[in-house]
C-alpha cells in the first residue's frame, strides 16, 4: 500500500517536471516521414515545377541583361524620366540622379542594376498576383477568413524556413530567390487591395447598382478607381519589403547588392557591407518617395474641397 | 403615351435572417415592437398598396424610420421584398432575373440620392455620363446628351470640376443631371433635396417641376417635409411605421386628414397654397369681371381678387368657359378655418 503511494507520488512529480513529449524514436520517424514525403514529392514533380517557372526565369534573365547592358548614361536618363513621370517633382529627379551617380562611382553600378531588375520583376509579379487575389478576398468574408491567416504566416514565418522547401524543390538560383522575395513581399498589396475595395463608400456602390452596373462594371468603374490610393499604398509596402529581402535572396544565389553584403558579412569587410547596404537604402528611399508622390497624385480629385 | 404607372401590391418587408417565417404573424397583427423583441426581426414595410400614376409625381412622405427609403428601393429592387409585387408595364419587378433587372435599372429607372452618391474620382461630366456608359452608348453621343442635361440644370462651365469642388446644391444638380441623362421612364428621388438648405431646396424643387412639366416622367419622390410633399406631389402617400396611413392628393390630405397623427402634421400647412379653387367654388353666375383658371390655388385667387378690388371671381376651364364662381370671403374662409372632417 505504502509502496503504491510512493510510486504514484513519483509519477506525479515526474509528470510535472518532465513534459509528456513524444518518444524520441516516434518523433524522429514523424520528422523523417515528412521529409521523405516532401523529398518524394520533389523527385516526382520537382522538374515539372522547375519547368513551370522557366518562363519566369527567362523574363528575369532577359530583364537583367537588358538593364545591365544598357549604357549607364542612358539608364540614368531613363530612370530620371521614370521618376519624373511618377512623381512630377524636379527635386526628386535631381536627388535620384545624384544617388545613382554616387552609387555608380563607388563601383556598385552593375550590382545595383541586378538588384533593380530583381525588385522590378518581383514587384510586377506581386502586383499581377496580389491585386486579383485582393479583389477575390474583398468579394466575400469567407475567402477573407481563409486568405488572411495565410498572409499572416507569409509575413511572420522566418524567411529561412520557407527557403528550405524552395531550395529542395528548385535548388539554388534566381527563380527560388525571386519566389522567396515574393512570398515575403506580396501580403501588403493583397491586404490593401482588399481593404481599399471594402472601404469604398456604400452610397456610391448603391448608386452604381441603381444605374444597372454589372459586377464587372462596378469593379472597374467604381471599386478599383476608388480603392487605388490604398492599393498603391500596398504596392509601396510591397516594394519596401522586396528590398528588405535582397540579402536573403542572395543566400540562395541571387546576384546583386545583397550578395555583396553577404560577402562582407562572411569576410568581415565593414566598408563593403556598409556601402552596399546604404545603396539598398538609397534605392528604397527613391522607390518610396516616387511611389508615394504618385499615390498622392491619384487622389487629386479629393484635394480641392469646397469650403 | 405608354402607361408608366407603377403598382405596388401587398408588399411586405421584414428585415432579418428569415423574414418569410414571420409574414403570417405580421399579417395576423403582430406589432413591429413585438416582432423585434420576440424574434429579432425588423418590420420594414407592411401591406403596402400604392398605385403610382403614370407621368405624375408620387410623393412618399414619412418621418425617419417610417420605411419610405425602404419603399423606394423596392421599385428598382435595391432591396428585395419579403413578399409582394411591384408591377411596371405589366411585369413584376420582384420576379425579374438578374440580367433583366440590370437592363431594367439601366433603361427604365434613374435615381437621385440624398447624399448625392457621386463618383468622387470623376469629373462632373464623367459623372453625368455614368448611366450611358453602363448602357454602352458611344462616347460622342453620351457626351452630347450629358452636356445637354448639365446645361438644363444650370451647370454650364462646371463640366471639368470634381464633385467635392462644388457646393451641396450644385452636387445635387449633378445628381439630377446624371439621372435625367439616362432618359428613363421612372425617376426615383430618395430625399433628394433633404440635405440642401431651404433656399436651394426651393430652387431645386422649381427646377424639378419645370422639367417635369415637359418630361412627364413617373417620379417617385421621398421626403420627410410636408411642405415639399404638398408642393411637388400630384399624389401623396403618408407612411408611418412601415404602413401607409393615408394616400391621396395634397388637397385631400389637407382637407380630410385620416387620423389625428396626420391632422397634427398638417396643422402648420399654408392651406392657401394647397387647396384649389375648384374645391370650394359654387355654381357659375357670371357676376364678376375677373376670371381665374381652374386648378388655381386659393392664395393666387385671393391675390387676384384683392388686386382687382372685386369680391367675386369666375372660374374658367382651359377652353375659357365659366365653370363656377368663388367669393373672396369663401376663399379666405377656406384658407384659415380647418375644414370639417
Coordinates of C-alpha atoms in Angstrom, one line a residue:
Chain A
X1 CA 0.0 0.0 0.0
X2 CA 2.7 2.4 1.1
X3 CA 4.9 1.5 -1.9
X4 CA 2.0 2.1 -4.2
X5 CA 1.6 5.5 -2.8
X6 CA 5.2 6.3 -3.2
X7 CA 5.1 5.1 -6.8
X8 CA 2.2 7.3 -7.7
X9 CA 3.8 10.3 -5.9
X10 CA 6.9 9.7 -8.0
X11 CA 4.8 9.5 -11.2
X12 CA 3.0 12.8 -10.5
X13 CA 6.3 14.5 -9.8
X14 CA 7.7 13.2 -13.0
X15 CA 4.6 14.3 -14.9
X16 CA 5.0 17.8 -13.6
X17 CA 8.7 18.3 -14.2
X18 CA 9.0 16.3 -17.5
X19 CA 6.8 17.4 -20.4
X20 CA 4.9 14.4 -21.7
X21 CA 6.6 14.5 -25.0
X22 CA 6.6 12.1 -27.9
X23 CA 9.2 9.4 -27.6
X24 CA 12.4 10.1 -29.3
X25 CA 12.0 7.4 -32.0
X26 CA 8.4 8.4 -32.7
X27 CA 9.5 12.0 -33.1
X28 CA 12.3 11.0 -35.4
X29 CA 10.1 8.9 -37.5
X30 CA 7.5 11.7 -37.6
X31 CA 10.0 14.2 -38.9
X32 CA 11.6 11.7 -41.2
X33 CA 8.1 10.9 -42.6
X34 CA 7.5 14.5 -43.5
X35 CA 11.0 14.9 -45.0
X36 CA 10.7 11.7 -47.0
X37 CA 7.2 12.6 -48.3
X38 CA 8.5 16.0 -49.4
X39 CA 11.6 14.5 -51.0
X40 CA 9.4 12.0 -52.8
X41 CA 7.3 14.9 -54.0
X42 CA 10.4 16.8 -55.1
X43 CA 11.7 13.8 -57.0
X44 CA 8.3 13.3 -58.7
X45 CA 7.4 16.8 -59.5
X46 CA 10.5 18.9 -59.0
X47 CA 11.4 19.0 -62.6
X48 CA 7.8 19.8 -63.7
X49 CA 7.7 22.7 -61.2
X50 CA 11.1 23.9 -62.4
X51 CA 9.9 23.8 -66.0
X52 CA 6.7 25.6 -64.9
X53 CA 8.9 28.5 -63.7
X54 CA 11.0 28.6 -66.8
X55 CA 9.2 31.5 -68.4
X56 CA 9.7 33.5 -65.2
X57 CA 13.4 32.7 -65.3
X58 CA 13.5 33.7 -68.9
X59 CA 11.8 37.1 -68.2
X60 CA 14.0 37.8 -65.2
X61 CA 17.2 36.9 -67.1
X62 CA 16.1 38.9 -70.1
X63 CA 15.3 41.9 -68.0
X64 CA 18.6 41.7 -66.0
X65 CA 20.6 41.5 -69.3
X66 CA 18.7 44.4 -70.7
X67 CA 19.3 46.6 -67.6
X68 CA 22.9 45.6 -67.2
X69 CA 23.6 46.0 -70.9
X70 CA 22.0 49.4 -71.3
X71 CA 24.8 52.1 -71.2
X72 CA 24.9 53.8 -67.9
X73 CA 24.2 57.4 -69.1
X74 CA 21.1 56.1 -71.0
X75 CA 20.0 54.2 -67.9
X76 CA 20.3 57.3 -65.8
X77 CA 18.2 59.3 -68.3
X78 CA 15.5 56.5 -68.4
X79 CA 15.4 56.3 -64.6
X80 CA 15.2 60.1 -64.2
X81 CA 12.4 60.1 -66.8
X82 CA 10.5 57.4 -64.9
X83 CA 10.9 59.3 -61.6
X84 CA 9.6 62.4 -63.3
X85 CA 6.6 60.6 -64.8
X86 CA 5.7 59.1 -61.5
X87 CA 6.3 62.0 -59.1
X88 CA 6.4 65.2 -61.2
X89 CA 9.0 66.6 -58.9
X90 CA 12.3 68.0 -60.1
X91 CA 14.0 67.8 -56.7
X92 CA 13.3 64.1 -56.6
X93 CA 14.7 63.7 -60.1
X94 CA 17.8 65.5 -59.2
X95 CA 18.1 63.5 -56.0
X96 CA 17.7 60.3 -57.9
X97 CA 20.4 61.2 -60.5
X98 CA 22.9 62.2 -57.8
X99 CA 22.2 58.9 -55.9
X100 CA 22.7 56.9 -59.0
X101 CA 26.0 58.7 -59.8
X102 CA 27.4 58.2 -56.3
X103 CA 26.4 54.5 -56.2
X104 CA 28.0 54.0 -59.6
X105 CA 31.1 56.0 -58.7
X106 CA 31.6 53.7 -55.7
X107 CA 31.7 50.7 -58.0
X108 CA 28.3 49.2 -57.4
X109 CA 26.6 50.1 -60.7
X110 CA 26.3 46.6 -62.0
X111 CA 25.2 45.1 -58.7
X112 CA 22.6 47.9 -58.3
X113 CA 21.3 47.1 -61.8
X114 CA 20.9 43.4 -60.8
X115 CA 19.0 44.4 -57.7
X116 CA 16.8 46.8 -59.6
X117 CA 15.9 44.1 -62.1
X118 CA 15.1 41.7 -59.3
X119 CA 13.0 44.2 -57.4
X120 CA 11.1 45.3 -60.5
X121 CA 10.3 41.8 -61.6
X122 CA 9.3 40.8 -58.1
X123 CA 7.1 43.8 -57.7
X124 CA 5.5 43.3 -61.0
X125 CA 4.8 39.6 -60.1
X126 CA 3.4 40.6 -56.7
X127 CA 1.0 43.1 -58.4
X128 CA -0.1 40.7 -61.1
X129 CA -0.9 38.0 -58.5
X130 CA -1.7 40.2 -55.5
X131 CA -4.3 42.6 -56.9
X132 CA -6.6 39.9 -58.3
X133 CA -6.2 38.0 -55.0
X134 CA -7.1 41.1 -53.1
X135 CA -10.2 41.5 -55.3
X136 CA -11.3 37.9 -54.7
X137 CA -10.7 38.4 -51.0
X138 CA -12.9 41.5 -50.9
X139 CA -15.8 39.7 -52.5
X140 CA -16.7 37.5 -49.6
X141 CA -15.9 37.3 -45.9
X142 CA -15.3 33.6 -46.2
X143 CA -12.4 34.0 -48.7
X144 CA -11.1 36.8 -46.5
X145 CA -11.2 34.4 -43.5
X146 CA -9.2 31.8 -45.4
X147 CA -6.6 34.1 -47.0
X148 CA -5.9 36.4 -44.0
X149 CA -4.1 33.7 -41.9
X150 CA -2.1 32.6 -44.9
X151 CA -0.9 36.1 -45.3
X152 CA -0.1 36.3 -41.6
X153 CA 2.0 33.2 -41.9
X154 CA 3.8 34.6 -45.0
X155 CA 4.7 37.8 -43.2
X156 CA 5.7 36.3 -39.8
X157 CA 7.3 32.9 -40.6
X158 CA 11.1 33.3 -40.6
X159 CA 12.1 33.5 -44.2
X160 CA 14.8 30.9 -43.8
X161 CA 12.1 28.4 -43.0
X162 CA 10.4 28.7 -46.4
X163 CA 13.8 28.8 -48.1
X164 CA 14.2 25.1 -47.2
X165 CA 11.3 23.7 -49.3
X166 CA 12.0 26.2 -52.0
X167 CA 15.7 25.0 -52.1
X168 CA 14.6 21.4 -52.1
X169 CA 12.3 21.9 -55.0
X170 CA 14.2 24.3 -57.2
X171 CA 17.7 24.4 -55.9
X172 CA 19.9 27.5 -55.9
X173 CA 19.2 30.2 -58.4
X174 CA 17.4 33.3 -59.5
X175 CA 13.9 31.8 -59.6
X176 CA 13.9 30.4 -56.0
X177 CA 15.3 33.8 -54.9
X178 CA 12.5 35.6 -56.7
X179 CA 9.9 33.4 -55.2
X180 CA 11.3 33.9 -51.7
X181 CA 11.1 37.6 -52.2
X182 CA 7.6 37.4 -53.5
X183 CA 6.3 35.3 -50.6
X184 CA 7.6 37.9 -48.2
X185 CA 6.6 41.0 -50.2
X186 CA 3.1 40.1 -51.6
X187 CA 0.9 40.3 -48.4
X188 CA 0.7 44.2 -48.3
X189 CA -0.6 44.6 -51.8
X190 CA -3.2 41.8 -51.2
X191 CA -4.3 43.2 -47.9
X192 CA -4.6 46.8 -49.1
X193 CA -6.4 45.9 -52.3
X194 CA -8.9 44.0 -50.1
X195 CA -9.2 46.8 -47.6
X196 CA -9.4 49.5 -50.3
X197 CA -12.3 47.8 -52.0
X198 CA -14.1 47.2 -48.8
X199 CA -13.7 50.8 -47.8
X200 CA -15.4 52.1 -50.9
X201 CA -18.4 54.3 -49.9
X202 CA -21.6 52.2 -49.7
X203 CA -23.7 55.1 -51.1
X204 CA -21.6 55.2 -54.2
X205 CA -21.9 51.5 -54.7
X206 CA -25.6 51.7 -54.3
X207 CA -25.7 54.4 -57.0
X208 CA -23.8 52.1 -59.3
X209 CA -26.3 49.3 -58.6
X210 CA -29.2 51.7 -59.2
X211 CA -27.8 52.6 -62.6
X212 CA -27.6 48.9 -63.5
X213 CA -23.8 48.3 -63.3
X214 CA -22.8 44.7 -63.8
X215 CA -20.4 43.3 -61.1
X216 CA -17.6 43.8 -63.6
X217 CA -18.5 47.4 -64.4
X218 CA -18.8 48.1 -60.7
X219 CA -15.3 46.7 -60.1
X220 CA -13.7 48.7 -62.9
X221 CA -15.6 52.0 -62.8
X222 CA -16.2 52.3 -59.1
X223 CA -14.4 49.9 -56.7
X224 CA -10.9 49.8 -58.2
X225 CA -10.6 53.5 -59.0
X226 CA -11.7 54.4 -55.5
X227 CA -9.5 51.8 -53.9
X228 CA -6.5 52.9 -56.0
X229 CA -4.9 55.1 -53.3
X230 CA -5.0 52.2 -50.9
X231 CA -3.8 49.7 -53.5
X232 CA -0.9 52.0 -54.2
X233 CA 0.0 52.2 -50.5
X234 CA 0.1 48.4 -50.7
X235 CA 2.4 48.4 -53.7
X236 CA 4.7 50.9 -51.9
X237 CA 4.9 48.5 -49.0
X238 CA 5.5 45.6 -51.3
X239 CA 8.4 47.3 -52.9
X240 CA 9.9 48.1 -49.5
X241 CA 9.6 44.6 -48.3
X242 CA 11.0 43.2 -51.5
X243 CA 14.1 45.4 -51.0
X244 CA 14.4 44.1 -47.4
X245 CA 14.7 40.6 -48.8
X246 CA 17.6 41.1 -51.2
X247 CA 20.2 39.8 -48.8
X248 CA 18.1 36.7 -48.0
X249 CA 17.6 36.2 -51.7
X250 CA 21.4 36.5 -52.1
X251 CA 21.7 33.5 -49.8
X252 CA 20.2 31.3 -52.4
X253 CA 22.2 32.7 -55.3
X254 CA 20.7 35.9 -56.4
X255 CA 23.3 38.3 -57.7
X256 CA 23.2 42.0 -56.7
X257 CA 23.8 44.3 -53.8
X258 CA 22.6 41.6 -51.5
X259 CA 25.3 39.2 -52.5
X260 CA 27.9 41.8 -51.8
X261 CA 26.5 42.4 -48.3
X262 CA 26.6 38.6 -47.8
X263 CA 30.3 38.6 -48.9
X264 CA 31.0 41.4 -46.5
X265 CA 29.4 39.5 -43.6
X266 CA 31.3 36.3 -44.3
X267 CA 34.7 38.2 -44.5
X268 CA 34.1 41.0 -42.1
X269 CA 34.5 43.7 -44.7
X270 CA 32.9 46.6 -42.9
X271 CA 33.2 49.2 -45.7
X272 CA 31.9 46.8 -48.4
X273 CA 28.9 45.9 -46.3
X274 CA 28.1 49.4 -45.3
X275 CA 28.4 50.7 -48.9
X276 CA 26.1 48.1 -50.4
X277 CA 23.7 48.3 -47.5
X278 CA 23.4 52.0 -47.9
X279 CA 23.0 51.6 -51.7
X280 CA 20.0 49.4 -50.9
X281 CA 18.7 52.1 -48.6
X282 CA 19.2 54.7 -51.3
X283 CA 17.1 52.7 -53.8
X284 CA 14.5 52.1 -51.2
X285 CA 14.2 55.8 -50.5
X286 CA 13.9 56.7 -54.2
X287 CA 11.2 54.0 -54.8
X288 CA 9.3 55.0 -51.7
X289 CA 9.2 58.8 -52.5
X290 CA 8.3 58.2 -56.1
X291 CA 5.5 55.8 -55.3
X292 CA 4.2 57.9 -52.5
X293 CA 4.1 61.0 -54.7
X294 CA 2.4 59.0 -57.4
X295 CA -0.1 57.7 -54.9
X296 CA -0.9 61.3 -53.9
X297 CA -1.4 62.3 -57.4
X298 CA -4.0 59.6 -57.8
X299 CA -6.1 61.4 -55.2
X300 CA -6.0 64.7 -57.0
X301 CA -9.8 64.7 -57.0
X302 CA -10.0 64.9 -53.2
X303 CA -7.6 67.8 -52.8
X304 CA -9.7 70.8 -53.5
X305 CA -12.6 70.8 -51.2
X306 CA -15.5 73.2 -51.5
X307 CA -15.5 75.4 -48.4
Chain B
X1 CA -48.1 57.7 -74.5
X2 CA -47.1 54.5 -72.8
X3 CA -48.5 53.7 -69.4
X4 CA -45.7 54.1 -67.0
X5 CA -47.6 53.7 -63.8
X6 CA -46.1 51.7 -61.0
X7 CA -48.3 49.4 -59.0
X8 CA -47.2 48.3 -55.6
X9 CA -49.3 45.4 -54.4
X10 CA -49.4 43.7 -50.9
X11 CA -45.7 44.5 -50.3
X12 CA -44.2 43.3 -47.0
X13 CA -40.6 43.6 -46.0
X14 CA -39.3 42.0 -42.8
X15 CA -35.5 42.6 -42.2
X16 CA -33.7 39.7 -40.7
X17 CA -32.3 36.2 -41.4
X18 CA -35.7 34.6 -42.0
X19 CA -38.3 37.2 -42.7
X20 CA -40.7 34.9 -44.6
X21 CA -41.3 32.9 -41.5
X22 CA -42.9 35.8 -39.7
X23 CA -45.1 37.1 -42.5
X24 CA -48.2 35.3 -41.3
X25 CA -47.7 36.6 -37.7
X26 CA -47.4 40.1 -39.1
X27 CA -50.5 39.6 -41.2
X28 CA -52.3 38.5 -38.1
X29 CA -51.4 41.7 -36.4
X30 CA -48.1 41.2 -34.6
X31 CA -46.7 44.7 -33.9
X32 CA -43.3 46.0 -35.0
X33 CA -42.1 46.1 -31.4
X34 CA -43.2 42.5 -30.7
X35 CA -41.6 41.2 -33.8
X36 CA -38.3 42.8 -32.8
X37 CA -38.4 41.9 -29.2
X38 CA -39.5 38.3 -29.6
X39 CA -37.9 37.3 -32.9
X40 CA -35.2 39.8 -33.6
X41 CA -36.6 40.7 -36.9
X42 CA -37.4 44.3 -38.0
X43 CA -40.7 45.1 -39.8
X44 CA -39.8 47.4 -42.6
X45 CA -42.9 47.6 -44.7
X46 CA -46.4 46.2 -44.0
X47 CA -49.0 45.6 -46.6
X48 CA -48.1 48.5 -48.9
X49 CA -50.5 49.1 -51.8
X50 CA -49.8 52.2 -53.8
X51 CA -50.8 52.9 -57.4
X52 CA -48.3 55.4 -58.6
X53 CA -49.8 57.3 -61.6
X54 CA -48.0 57.5 -64.9
X55 CA -46.2 60.7 -65.7
X56 CA -47.0 62.2 -62.3
X57 CA -45.1 62.9 -59.2
X58 CA -45.9 60.5 -56.5
X59 CA -44.6 61.6 -53.1
X60 CA -44.0 59.2 -50.3
X61 CA -43.8 61.0 -47.1
X62 CA -42.9 59.9 -43.6
X63 CA -40.6 60.6 -40.7
X64 CA -37.4 58.8 -40.3
X65 CA -37.9 55.1 -39.7
X66 CA -41.2 55.1 -41.4
X67 CA -39.9 52.9 -44.2
X68 CA -40.0 55.4 -47.0
X69 CA -36.4 54.8 -48.2
X70 CA -37.0 51.1 -48.0
X71 CA -40.1 51.6 -50.1
X72 CA -38.4 53.4 -52.9
X73 CA -35.7 50.8 -53.0
X74 CA -38.2 48.2 -53.9
X75 CA -39.0 49.9 -57.2
X76 CA -35.6 49.2 -58.6
X77 CA -35.1 46.3 -56.2
X78 CA -32.1 47.6 -54.4
X79 CA -34.0 45.8 -51.6
X80 CA -35.8 42.6 -52.2
X81 CA -39.3 42.4 -50.8
X82 CA -40.2 39.6 -48.4
X83 CA -43.4 39.1 -50.3
X84 CA -45.4 41.3 -52.7
X85 CA -45.3 42.7 -56.2
X86 CA -44.2 45.8 -57.9
X87 CA -45.7 45.9 -61.4
X88 CA -44.4 48.1 -64.1
X89 CA -45.6 47.8 -67.7
X90 CA -47.2 44.5 -66.9
X91 CA -44.1 43.0 -65.4
X92 CA -43.4 42.2 -61.8
X93 CA -40.0 43.7 -60.9
X94 CA -39.7 41.5 -57.9
X95 CA -39.6 38.4 -60.2
X96 CA -37.1 39.7 -62.7
X97 CA -33.9 37.6 -63.3
X98 CA -30.6 39.3 -62.5
X99 CA -30.0 40.1 -66.2
X100 CA -33.5 41.5 -66.7
X101 CA -33.2 43.6 -63.5
X102 CA -29.9 45.0 -64.7
X103 CA -31.5 46.0 -68.0
X104 CA -34.5 47.4 -66.2
X105 CA -32.3 49.5 -64.0
X106 CA -30.2 50.7 -66.9
X107 CA -33.1 51.8 -69.2
X108 CA -36.2 52.2 -67.1
X109 CA -35.1 53.9 -63.9
X110 CA -32.8 56.6 -62.8
X111 CA -32.2 57.5 -59.2
X112 CA -31.2 60.6 -57.2
X113 CA -29.8 60.1 -53.7
X114 CA -30.0 62.1 -50.5
X115 CA -26.2 62.1 -50.1
X116 CA -25.7 62.7 -53.8
X117 CA -23.6 59.5 -54.2
X118 CA -21.5 61.0 -57.0
X119 CA -18.3 59.3 -58.0
X120 CA -15.6 61.4 -56.3
X121 CA -12.9 60.4 -58.7
X122 CA -14.8 61.5 -61.8
X123 CA -15.4 65.0 -63.1
X124 CA -18.9 66.4 -63.3
X125 CA -19.2 65.4 -67.0
X126 CA -17.9 61.9 -66.4
X127 CA -20.4 61.5 -63.5
X128 CA -23.2 62.6 -65.8
X129 CA -22.4 60.1 -68.5
X130 CA -22.2 57.3 -66.0
X131 CA -25.6 55.7 -66.8
X132 CA -25.0 55.9 -70.5
X133 CA -21.5 54.4 -70.1
X134 CA -23.0 51.4 -68.3
X135 CA -25.5 51.1 -71.1
X136 CA -22.7 51.1 -73.7
X137 CA -23.8 54.2 -75.5
X138 CA -21.0 55.6 -77.7
X139 CA -18.7 58.3 -76.5
X140 CA -19.8 61.2 -78.7
X141 CA -23.5 60.6 -78.0
X142 CA -23.2 60.2 -74.3
X143 CA -21.1 63.3 -74.1
X144 CA -23.6 65.4 -76.0
X145 CA -26.6 64.1 -74.1
X146 CA -24.8 64.7 -70.8
X147 CA -23.8 68.3 -71.8
X148 CA -27.5 69.0 -72.7
X149 CA -28.7 68.0 -69.3
X150 CA -25.9 69.7 -67.4
X151 CA -26.9 72.9 -69.1
X152 CA -30.6 72.3 -68.3
X153 CA -29.8 72.1 -64.6
X154 CA -27.6 75.2 -64.8
X155 CA -24.2 73.7 -64.6
X156 CA -22.7 75.1 -67.8
X157 CA -18.9 75.6 -67.3
X158 CA -18.6 73.2 -64.4
X159 CA -18.0 70.0 -66.6
X160 CA -14.4 69.6 -65.6
X161 CA -14.8 70.2 -61.9
X162 CA -14.7 67.4 -59.4
X163 CA -17.7 66.9 -57.2
X164 CA -16.1 68.0 -54.0
X165 CA -15.2 71.3 -55.6
X166 CA -18.9 72.0 -55.7
X167 CA -21.4 73.1 -53.1
X168 CA -24.1 70.7 -52.0
X169 CA -26.8 72.2 -54.2
X170 CA -24.6 72.0 -57.2
X171 CA -23.6 68.4 -56.4
X172 CA -27.2 67.5 -56.3
X173 CA -27.7 69.2 -59.7
X174 CA -25.1 66.8 -61.0
X175 CA -27.0 64.0 -59.4
X176 CA -30.2 65.2 -61.1
X177 CA -28.4 65.7 -64.5
X178 CA -26.9 62.2 -64.1
X179 CA -30.4 60.7 -63.6
X180 CA -32.0 62.8 -66.4
X181 CA -29.2 61.9 -68.9
X182 CA -30.4 58.3 -68.6
X183 CA -33.7 59.3 -70.1
X184 CA -35.5 56.7 -68.1
X185 CA -39.3 56.5 -67.7
X186 CA -39.1 56.3 -63.9
X187 CA -37.2 58.9 -61.8
X188 CA -36.6 57.8 -58.2
X189 CA -35.7 60.6 -55.8
X190 CA -34.7 59.5 -52.4
X191 CA -34.9 62.5 -50.1
X192 CA -33.1 64.2 -53.0
X193 CA -33.3 67.7 -51.6
X194 CA -33.3 67.0 -47.9
X195 CA -29.6 67.7 -47.4
X196 CA -29.8 71.1 -49.0
X197 CA -30.5 74.4 -47.3
X198 CA -34.1 75.8 -47.6
X199 CA -33.5 78.4 -50.4
X200 CA -31.5 75.9 -52.5
X201 CA -34.1 73.3 -51.8
X202 CA -36.9 75.6 -53.1
X203 CA -34.7 76.2 -56.2
X204 CA -34.3 72.6 -56.9
X205 CA -38.0 71.9 -56.4
X206 CA -38.7 74.6 -59.0
X207 CA -36.2 73.0 -61.4
X208 CA -37.8 69.6 -60.9
X209 CA -41.3 71.0 -61.5
X210 CA -40.2 72.9 -64.6
X211 CA -38.5 69.8 -66.0
X212 CA -41.4 67.6 -65.1
X213 CA -43.8 69.9 -67.0
X214 CA -42.1 69.0 -70.2
X215 CA -40.7 65.5 -69.5
X216 CA -43.7 63.8 -67.9
X217 CA -41.8 61.1 -66.1
X218 CA -43.2 58.9 -63.4
X219 CA -41.4 60.5 -60.5
X220 CA -41.3 58.8 -57.1
X221 CA -40.2 61.4 -54.6
X222 CA -39.3 60.6 -51.0
X223 CA -39.4 63.3 -48.4
X224 CA -40.0 63.9 -44.7
X225 CA -41.0 67.5 -45.4
X226 CA -44.7 68.1 -45.7
X227 CA -44.4 71.4 -47.5
X228 CA -42.1 69.8 -50.0
X229 CA -44.6 66.9 -50.4
X230 CA -47.5 69.3 -51.0
X231 CA -45.6 71.4 -53.4
X232 CA -44.3 68.6 -55.6
X233 CA -46.8 65.8 -55.2
X234 CA -49.6 65.1 -57.6
X235 CA -50.3 62.2 -55.2
X236 CA -49.0 61.7 -51.7
X237 CA -48.8 58.6 -49.6
X238 CA -48.0 59.0 -45.9
X239 CA -46.1 56.3 -44.3
X240 CA -45.8 55.6 -40.6
X241 CA -44.1 52.5 -39.0
X242 CA -44.0 50.8 -42.4
X243 CA -47.7 51.3 -43.1
X244 CA -49.5 53.6 -45.5
X245 CA -51.8 55.6 -43.3
X246 CA -53.3 57.9 -45.9
X247 CA -52.9 58.5 -49.6
X248 CA -54.4 61.0 -52.0
X249 CA -53.8 64.4 -53.4
X250 CA -52.3 67.0 -51.2
X251 CA -55.7 68.8 -51.1
X252 CA -57.4 65.6 -50.0
X253 CA -54.9 65.1 -47.2
X254 CA -55.1 68.7 -46.0
X255 CA -58.9 68.7 -46.1
X256 CA -59.6 65.3 -44.8
X257 CA -56.7 64.0 -42.7
X258 CA -57.2 60.3 -42.0
X259 CA -56.3 60.5 -38.3
X260 CA -55.0 62.6 -35.5
X261 CA -51.4 62.0 -36.5
X262 CA -51.9 63.5 -39.9
X263 CA -54.1 66.2 -38.6
X264 CA -51.3 67.2 -36.3
X265 CA -48.9 67.1 -39.2
X266 CA -50.9 69.4 -41.4
X267 CA -51.7 72.0 -38.7
X268 CA -48.9 74.3 -39.8
X269 CA -49.5 74.0 -43.6
X270 CA -50.3 77.0 -45.6
X271 CA -53.7 76.0 -46.9
X272 CA -53.9 78.8 -49.5
X273 CA -51.1 77.0 -51.4
X274 CA -52.7 73.6 -51.3
X275 CA -56.4 74.0 -51.7
X276 CA -57.6 74.7 -55.2
X277 CA -60.5 77.0 -56.3
X278 CA -62.4 74.1 -57.7
X279 CA -62.8 72.6 -54.3
X280 CA -64.8 75.5 -52.9
X281 CA -66.4 77.0 -56.0
X282 CA -70.2 77.5 -56.3
X283 CA -72.2 77.4 -59.4
X284 CA -71.2 79.8 -62.2
X285 CA -73.1 83.0 -62.1
X286 CA -71.1 85.3 -64.4
X287 CA -71.3 88.1 -61.9
X288 CA -67.7 89.1 -61.9
X289 CA -65.3 90.8 -64.2
X290 CA -62.2 88.8 -63.3
X291 CA -61.5 85.2 -64.2
X292 CA -59.4 82.6 -62.5
X293 CA -58.2 79.4 -64.4
X294 CA -59.4 76.1 -63.0
X295 CA -56.9 74.4 -60.7
X296 CA -55.5 77.6 -59.3
X297 CA -54.7 77.7 -55.7
X298 CA -56.6 79.8 -53.2
X299 CA -53.7 82.1 -52.5
X300 CA -53.5 83.1 -56.1
X301 CA -57.3 83.5 -56.4
X302 CA -57.4 85.7 -53.3
X303 CA -54.5 87.8 -54.6
X304 CA -56.1 88.3 -57.9
X305 CA -59.4 89.4 -56.3
X306 CA -57.7 91.7 -53.8
X307 CA -55.6 93.3 -56.6
X308 CA -58.7 93.9 -58.8
X309 CA -60.9 95.1 -55.9
X310 CA -63.5 92.5 -56.7
X311 CA -65.2 90.4 -54.1
X312 CA -66.0 87.7 -56.5
X313 CA -64.4 85.8 -59.4
X314 CA -65.4 83.4 -62.2
X315 CA -63.6 80.1 -62.5
X316 CA -62.9 79.2 -66.1
X317 CA -61.8 75.9 -67.7
X318 CA -59.0 75.5 -70.2
X319 CA -61.3 76.5 -73.0
X320 CA -62.4 79.7 -71.3
X321 CA -65.9 78.6 -70.3
X322 CA -67.1 79.7 -66.9
X323 CA -67.5 76.6 -64.7
X324 CA -68.0 78.2 -61.3
X325 CA -67.5 81.2 -59.1
X326 CA -65.9 82.0 -55.7
X327 CA -66.1 84.9 -53.4
X328 CA -63.2 86.5 -51.6
X329 CA -64.9 85.6 -48.3
X330 CA -65.2 81.9 -49.1
X331 CA -61.6 81.8 -50.3
X332 CA -60.3 83.3 -47.1
X333 CA -62.6 81.1 -45.0
X334 CA -61.1 78.0 -46.6
X335 CA -57.6 79.3 -46.1
X336 CA -58.0 80.0 -42.4
X337 CA -60.5 77.5 -41.0
X338 CA -59.7 73.9 -40.7
X339 CA -62.1 72.1 -42.9
X340 CA -64.6 69.7 -41.3
X341 CA -63.6 66.1 -41.1

